[in-house]
Amino acid sequence: MEIITIQPIVALIAGILILVMPRLLNIVVAIYLIFIGITGLMGSDFLNTIG
């Protein structure tokens, strides 16, 4: 699965979690930013070795 297809899925899940539980905003945003940063640094080579 490519980074381009994973990022919108993660953003959608994060948005739903924030709508359901607004107190999770800080945690959800932090996890999202960490995930996007790691996948951006590793690139598609990292994801190809996983799956």
Coordinates of N, CA, C and O in Angstrom, one line a residue, residues 1 4-6 9 13 16 19 21-22 26-30 32 34-35 37-38 40 42 44-48 51:
M1 N 0.8 -1.2 0.0 CA 0.0 0.0 0.0 C 0.9 1.2 0.0 O 1.9 1.3 0.7
I4 N 0.4 7.4 -0.3 CA -0.6 8.3 -0.8 C -2.0 7.7 -0.5 O -2.9 8.5 -0.2
T5 N -2.1 6.4 -0.4 CA -3.4 5.8 -0.1 C -3.6 5.7 1.4 O -4.7 5.6 1.9
I6 N -2.5 5.6 2.2 CA -2.6 5.5 3.6 C -2.9 6.8 4.3 O -3.8 6.8 5.3
I9 N -6.7 7.7 4.7 CA -7.3 6.8 5.6 C -7.0 7.2 7.1 O -7.9 7.2 7.9
I13 N -9.8 8.5 9.9 CA -10.0 7.9 11.2 C -9.7 8.9 12.3 O -10.5 9.0 13.3
I16 N -12.7 11.3 12.6 CA -13.9 10.6 13.3 C -13.6 10.5 14.8 O -14.5 10.8 15.6
L19 N -14.3 13.9 16.3 CA -15.7 14.2 16.4 C -16.4 13.5 17.5 O -17.2 14.0 18.2
M21 N -14.9 12.0 20.3 CA -14.3 12.3 21.6 C -13.4 13.5 21.4 O -12.2 13.4 21.2
P22 N -13.9 14.7 21.5 CA -13.1 16.0 21.3 C -11.9 16.1 22.3 O -11.0 16.7 22.0
N26 N -5.6 16.5 21.2 CA -4.2 16.6 21.3 C -3.5 15.2 21.0 O -2.5 15.2 20.2
I27 N -4.0 14.1 21.5 CA -3.4 12.8 21.3 C -3.5 12.4 19.8 O -2.6 11.9 19.2
V28 N -4.7 12.6 19.2 CA -5.0 12.2 17.9 C -4.1 13.0 16.9 O -3.4 12.4 16.0
V29 N -4.0 14.3 17.1 CA -3.1 15.1 16.3 C -1.7 14.7 16.4 O -1.0 14.6 15.4
A30 N -1.2 14.5 17.6 CA 0.2 14.1 17.8 C 0.5 12.8 17.1 O 1.5 12.7 16.5
Y32 N -1.1 11.4 14.6 CA -1.2 11.6 13.2 C 0.1 12.3 12.6 O 0.6 11.8 11.6
I34 N 3.1 12.3 14.0 CA 4.2 11.3 14.1 C 4.1 10.3 12.9 O 5.1 10.0 12.3
F35 N 2.9 9.8 12.7 CA 2.8 8.8 11.6 C 3.2 9.4 10.2 O 3.9 8.8 9.5
G37 N 5.1 12.0 9.7 CA 6.5 12.3 9.6 C 7.3 11.0 9.4 O 8.3 11.0 8.6
I38 N 7.0 9.9 10.1 CA 7.8 8.7 9.9 C 7.6 8.1 8.5 O 8.6 7.8 7.8
G40 N 6.8 9.8 5.8 CA 7.5 10.7 4.9 C 9.0 10.5 4.9 O 9.6 10.6 3.8
M42 N 10.7 7.7 5.8 CA 11.0 6.4 5.3 C 10.7 6.2 3.8 O 11.4 5.5 3.1
S44 N 8.4 5.3 0.3 CA 7.7 4.1 -0.1 C 8.6 2.8 0.0 O 8.0 1.7 0.1
D45 N 9.9 2.9 0.1 CA 10.7 1.7 0.3 C 10.4 1.1 1.7 O 10.4 -0.2 1.8
F46 N 10.2 1.9 2.7 CA 9.8 1.3 4.0 C 8.5 0.6 3.9 O 8.4 -0.5 4.5
L47 N 7.5 1.1 3.3 CA 6.2 0.4 3.2 C 6.3 -0.8 2.3 O 5.6 -1.8 2.5
N48 N 7.2 -0.8 1.3 CA 7.3 -2.0 0.4 C 8.0 -3.2 1.2 O 7.7 -4.3 0.9
G51 N 5.0 -4.6 3.6 CA 3.9 -5.4 3.0 C 4.1 -5.8 1.6 O 4.2 -5.9 0.6

